[in-house]
Amino acid sequence: MYTPDRDQDLRWIQRAIDLAALCPPATGAYSVGAVIVGEDGTELASGYSRATGPREHAEEVALAQLPQNDPRLAGATIYSTLEPCSQRSASRTPCAQRILEAGIPRVVMAWREPALFVDDCVGVEQLAEAGVTVVELPELAGAARAVNAHLPGIAEEG
């Protein structure tokens, strides 16, 4: 499996943060960006929260752009500004589960999900337990939080 270096990870997370800034702000949801990058270092798909509908998550939007059994996913990395969710309302599949079903072996994120909407997000733990490599880039957590300053208490977090 191709493993990008730290500079590449930082560059792709910055791209995801730029996408998150495109999200229409919503009082009940995070603004998140996601980018799926292939083994060869090329962008396969990208998305941001609410890009195609009011309930879509960034990872969901990005994954929907690729065929379900796309062989490139087996060597891909998904970059997300926020920890992939481990639970969702109603009957929607959580993003951590979507990543596992897609077979993506590596996840890079900037910011752990705070207990604003979900008391205990365990997306990182679910992914790691399933053998996915999870990389956290806390130096960009502030930038990921800044895009979510519309939410109560987020701007003060840190």
mmCIF file of C-alpha atoms in Angstrom:
data_model
loop_
_atom_site.group_PDB
_atom_site.id
_atom_site.type_symbol
_atom_site.label_atom_id
_atom_site.label_comp_id
_atom_site.label_asym_id
_atom_site.label_seq_id
_atom_site.Cartn_x
_atom_site.Cartn_y
_atom_site.Cartn_z
ATOM 1 C CA MET A 1 0.000 0.000 0.000
ATOM 2 C CA TYR A 2 1.250 3.451 -0.924
ATOM 3 C CA THR A 3 1.611 5.670 2.142
ATOM 4 C CA PRO A 4 1.714 9.422 1.519
ATOM 5 C CA ASP A 5 4.264 11.408 3.482
ATOM 6 C CA ARG A 6 3.277 13.948 6.129
ATOM 7 C CA ASP A 7 3.484 16.901 3.717
ATOM 8 C CA GLN A 8 1.074 15.174 1.334
ATOM 9 C CA ASP A 9 -1.276 14.357 4.223
ATOM 10 C CA LEU A 10 -1.233 17.998 5.329
ATOM 11 C CA ARG A 11 -1.895 19.181 1.773
ATOM 12 C CA TRP A 12 -4.873 16.846 1.313
ATOM 13 C CA ILE A 13 -6.361 17.742 4.714
ATOM 14 C CA GLN A 14 -6.048 21.412 3.740
ATOM 15 C CA ARG A 15 -7.980 20.606 0.555
ATOM 16 C CA ALA A 16 -10.663 18.975 2.734
ATOM 17 C CA ILE A 17 -10.769 22.074 4.979
ATOM 18 C CA ASP A 18 -11.229 24.251 1.877
ATOM 19 C CA LEU A 19 -14.149 22.006 0.855
ATOM 20 C CA ALA A 20 -15.653 22.231 4.349
ATOM 21 C CA ALA A 21 -15.741 26.008 3.944
ATOM 22 C CA LEU A 22 -18.195 25.491 1.040
ATOM 23 C CA CYS A 23 -20.776 23.822 3.317
ATOM 24 C CA PRO A 24 -23.989 25.707 3.869
ATOM 25 C CA PRO A 25 -23.899 26.322 7.652
ATOM 26 C CA ALA A 26 -26.505 24.367 9.623
ATOM 27 C CA THR A 27 -27.238 24.772 13.324
ATOM 28 C CA GLY A 28 -27.572 21.024 13.791
ATOM 29 C CA ALA A 29 -24.619 19.751 11.775
ATOM 30 C CA TYR A 30 -20.893 20.063 11.288
ATOM 31 C CA SER A 31 -19.332 21.483 8.144
ATOM 32 C CA VAL A 32 -16.951 18.788 6.949
ATOM 33 C CA GLY A 33 -14.875 18.221 3.840
ATOM 34 C CA ALA A 34 -13.554 14.899 2.539
ATOM 35 C CA VAL A 35 -11.187 13.853 -0.240
ATOM 36 C CA ILE A 36 -10.474 10.333 -1.458
ATOM 37 C CA VAL A 37 -6.956 9.962 -2.866
ATOM 38 C CA GLY A 38 -5.769 6.956 -4.822
ATOM 39 C CA GLU A 39 -2.567 4.985 -4.314
ATOM 40 C CA ASP A 40 -0.945 6.988 -7.103
ATOM 41 C CA GLY A 41 -1.586 10.280 -5.279
ATOM 42 C CA THR A 42 -4.419 11.481 -7.509
ATOM 43 C CA GLU A 43 -7.767 12.712 -6.261
ATOM 44 C CA LEU A 44 -10.486 10.148 -6.935
ATOM 45 C CA ALA A 45 -13.439 12.008 -5.406
ATOM 46 C CA SER A 46 -14.280 14.770 -2.979
ATOM 47 C CA GLY A 47 -17.247 16.174 -1.166
ATOM 48 C CA TYR A 48 -18.531 18.282 1.646
ATOM 49 C CA SER A 49 -21.443 18.123 4.038
ATOM 50 C CA ARG A 50 -24.826 18.972 2.524
ATOM 51 C CA ALA A 51 -23.352 19.279 -1.008
ATOM 52 C CA THR A 52 -26.123 17.178 -2.539
ATOM 53 C CA GLY A 53 -28.787 17.284 0.173
ATOM 54 C CA PRO A 54 -29.464 18.499 3.706
ATOM 55 C CA ARG A 55 -28.509 15.226 5.429
ATOM 56 C CA GLU A 56 -25.426 14.123 3.472
ATOM 57 C CA HIS A 57 -22.072 13.844 5.199
ATOM 58 C CA ALA A 58 -18.837 14.706 3.397
ATOM 59 C CA GLU A 59 -17.524 11.125 3.280
ATOM 60 C CA GLU A 60 -20.903 9.936 1.992
ATOM 61 C CA VAL A 61 -20.875 12.532 -0.810
ATOM 62 C CA ALA A 62 -17.320 11.609 -1.842
ATOM 63 C CA LEU A 63 -17.951 7.848 -1.774
ATOM 64 C CA ALA A 64 -21.133 8.255 -3.837
ATOM 65 C CA GLN A 65 -19.030 9.590 -6.730
ATOM 66 C CA LEU A 66 -17.270 6.243 -7.185
ATOM 67 C CA PRO A 67 -18.583 2.817 -8.193
ATOM 68 C CA GLN A 68 -19.337 0.693 -5.139
ATOM 69 C CA ASN A 69 -16.644 -1.890 -5.887
ATOM 70 C CA ASP A 70 -14.077 0.479 -7.386
ATOM 71 C CA PRO A 71 -10.760 -1.430 -7.113
ATOM 72 C CA ARG A 72 -8.872 1.833 -6.508
ATOM 73 C CA LEU A 73 -10.472 2.102 -3.063
ATOM 74 C CA ALA A 74 -8.425 -0.874 -1.823
ATOM 75 C CA GLY A 75 -5.304 1.316 -1.842
ATOM 76 C CA ALA A 76 -6.897 4.701 -1.213
ATOM 77 C CA THR A 77 -6.757 7.168 1.644
ATOM 78 C CA ILE A 78 -9.780 9.199 2.700
ATOM 79 C CA TYR A 79 -9.049 12.585 4.217
ATOM 80 C CA SER A 80 -11.722 14.107 6.440
ATOM 81 C CA THR A 81 -11.712 17.288 8.465
ATOM 82 C CA LEU A 82 -13.703 15.521 11.212
ATOM 83 C CA GLU A 83 -13.571 12.030 12.684
ATOM 84 C CA PRO A 84 -15.874 9.784 10.614
ATOM 85 C CA CYS A 85 -19.167 9.412 12.468
ATOM 86 C CA SER A 86 -19.981 6.190 14.291
ATOM 87 C CA GLN A 87 -23.720 6.785 14.573
ATOM 88 C CA ARG A 88 -26.385 8.732 12.719
ATOM 89 C CA SER A 89 -29.999 9.546 13.146
ATOM 90 C CA ALA A 90 -32.692 7.490 11.482
ATOM 91 C CA SER A 91 -31.611 4.731 9.128
ATOM 92 C CA ARG A 92 -28.552 6.363 7.570
ATOM 93 C CA THR A 93 -25.288 4.418 7.540
ATOM 94 C CA PRO A 94 -22.534 6.028 9.653
ATOM 95 C CA CYS A 95 -19.461 7.184 7.741
ATOM 96 C CA ALA A 96 -17.056 4.874 9.610
ATOM 97 C CA GLN A 97 -19.171 1.929 8.436
ATOM 98 C CA ARG A 98 -19.277 3.293 4.865
ATOM 99 C CA ILE A 99 -15.467 3.538 4.848
ATOM 100 C CA LEU A 100 -15.175 -0.058 6.067
ATOM 101 C CA GLU A 101 -17.665 -1.285 3.452
ATOM 102 C CA ALA A 102 -15.728 0.558 0.728
ATOM 103 C CA GLY A 103 -12.514 -1.194 1.788
ATOM 104 C CA ILE A 104 -10.474 1.996 2.226
ATOM 105 C CA PRO A 105 -7.397 1.026 4.276
ATOM 106 C CA ARG A 106 -6.292 4.469 5.504
ATOM 107 C CA VAL A 107 -8.088 7.444 7.053
ATOM 108 C CA VAL A 108 -6.488 10.801 7.829
ATOM 109 C CA MET A 109 -8.420 13.342 9.892
ATOM 110 C CA ALA A 110 -7.848 16.725 11.470
ATOM 111 C CA TRP A 111 -10.287 16.831 14.387
ATOM 112 C CA ARG A 112 -11.971 14.358 16.738
ATOM 113 C CA GLU A 113 -15.731 14.751 16.906
ATOM 114 C CA PRO A 114 -16.664 16.698 20.046
ATOM 115 C CA ALA A 115 -19.666 15.685 22.163
ATOM 116 C CA LEU A 116 -21.964 18.310 20.658
ATOM 117 C CA PHE A 117 -24.441 16.044 18.850
ATOM 118 C CA VAL A 118 -23.182 12.589 19.863
ATOM 119 C CA ASP A 119 -21.935 11.897 23.389
ATOM 120 C CA ASP A 120 -19.266 9.428 22.365
ATOM 121 C CA CYS A 121 -18.170 9.195 18.753
ATOM 122 C CA VAL A 122 -16.083 6.062 18.328
ATOM 123 C CA GLY A 123 -15.387 6.262 14.592
ATOM 124 C CA VAL A 124 -11.617 6.161 15.104
ATOM 125 C CA GLU A 125 -11.903 3.143 17.381
ATOM 126 C CA GLN A 126 -14.217 1.288 14.981
ATOM 127 C CA LEU A 127 -11.884 1.891 12.060
ATOM 128 C CA ALA A 128 -8.743 0.936 13.997
ATOM 129 C CA GLU A 129 -10.362 -2.238 15.370
ATOM 130 C CA ALA A 130 -11.163 -3.250 11.789
ATOM 131 C CA GLY A 131 -7.519 -2.830 10.759
ATOM 132 C CA VAL A 132 -7.761 0.589 9.097
ATOM 133 C CA THR A 133 -4.739 2.849 9.574
ATOM 134 C CA VAL A 134 -5.976 6.060 11.215
ATOM 135 C CA VAL A 135 -3.785 9.170 11.235
ATOM 136 C CA GLU A 136 -4.745 12.278 13.183
ATOM 137 C CA LEU A 137 -3.269 15.673 12.262
ATOM 138 C CA PRO A 138 -4.076 17.748 15.357
ATOM 139 C CA GLU A 139 -2.084 20.720 14.064
ATOM 140 C CA LEU A 140 -4.957 21.331 11.601
ATOM 141 C CA ALA A 141 -7.765 20.752 14.108
ATOM 142 C CA GLY A 142 -8.043 24.506 14.707
ATOM 143 C CA ALA A 143 -8.634 25.146 11.007
ATOM 144 C CA ALA A 144 -11.280 22.389 10.900
ATOM 145 C CA ARG A 145 -12.944 23.877 14.003
ATOM 146 C CA ALA A 146 -12.883 27.390 12.530
ATOM 147 C CA VAL A 147 -15.139 26.281 9.657
ATOM 148 C CA ASN A 148 -17.616 25.208 12.348
ATOM 149 C CA ALA A 149 -17.641 28.457 14.332
ATOM 150 C CA HIS A 150 -21.395 28.698 13.598
ATOM 151 C CA LEU A 151 -21.975 25.922 16.165
ATOM 152 C CA PRO A 152 -22.301 26.741 19.876
ATOM 153 C CA GLY A 153 -19.119 26.271 21.878
ATOM 154 C CA ILE A 154 -16.945 25.208 18.933
ATOM 155 C CA ALA A 155 -14.984 28.445 18.569
ATOM 156 C CA GLU A 156 -13.987 28.292 22.258
ATOM 157 C CA GLU A 157 -12.889 24.655 22.087
ATOM 158 C CA GLY A 158 -9.257 23.948 21.721
#
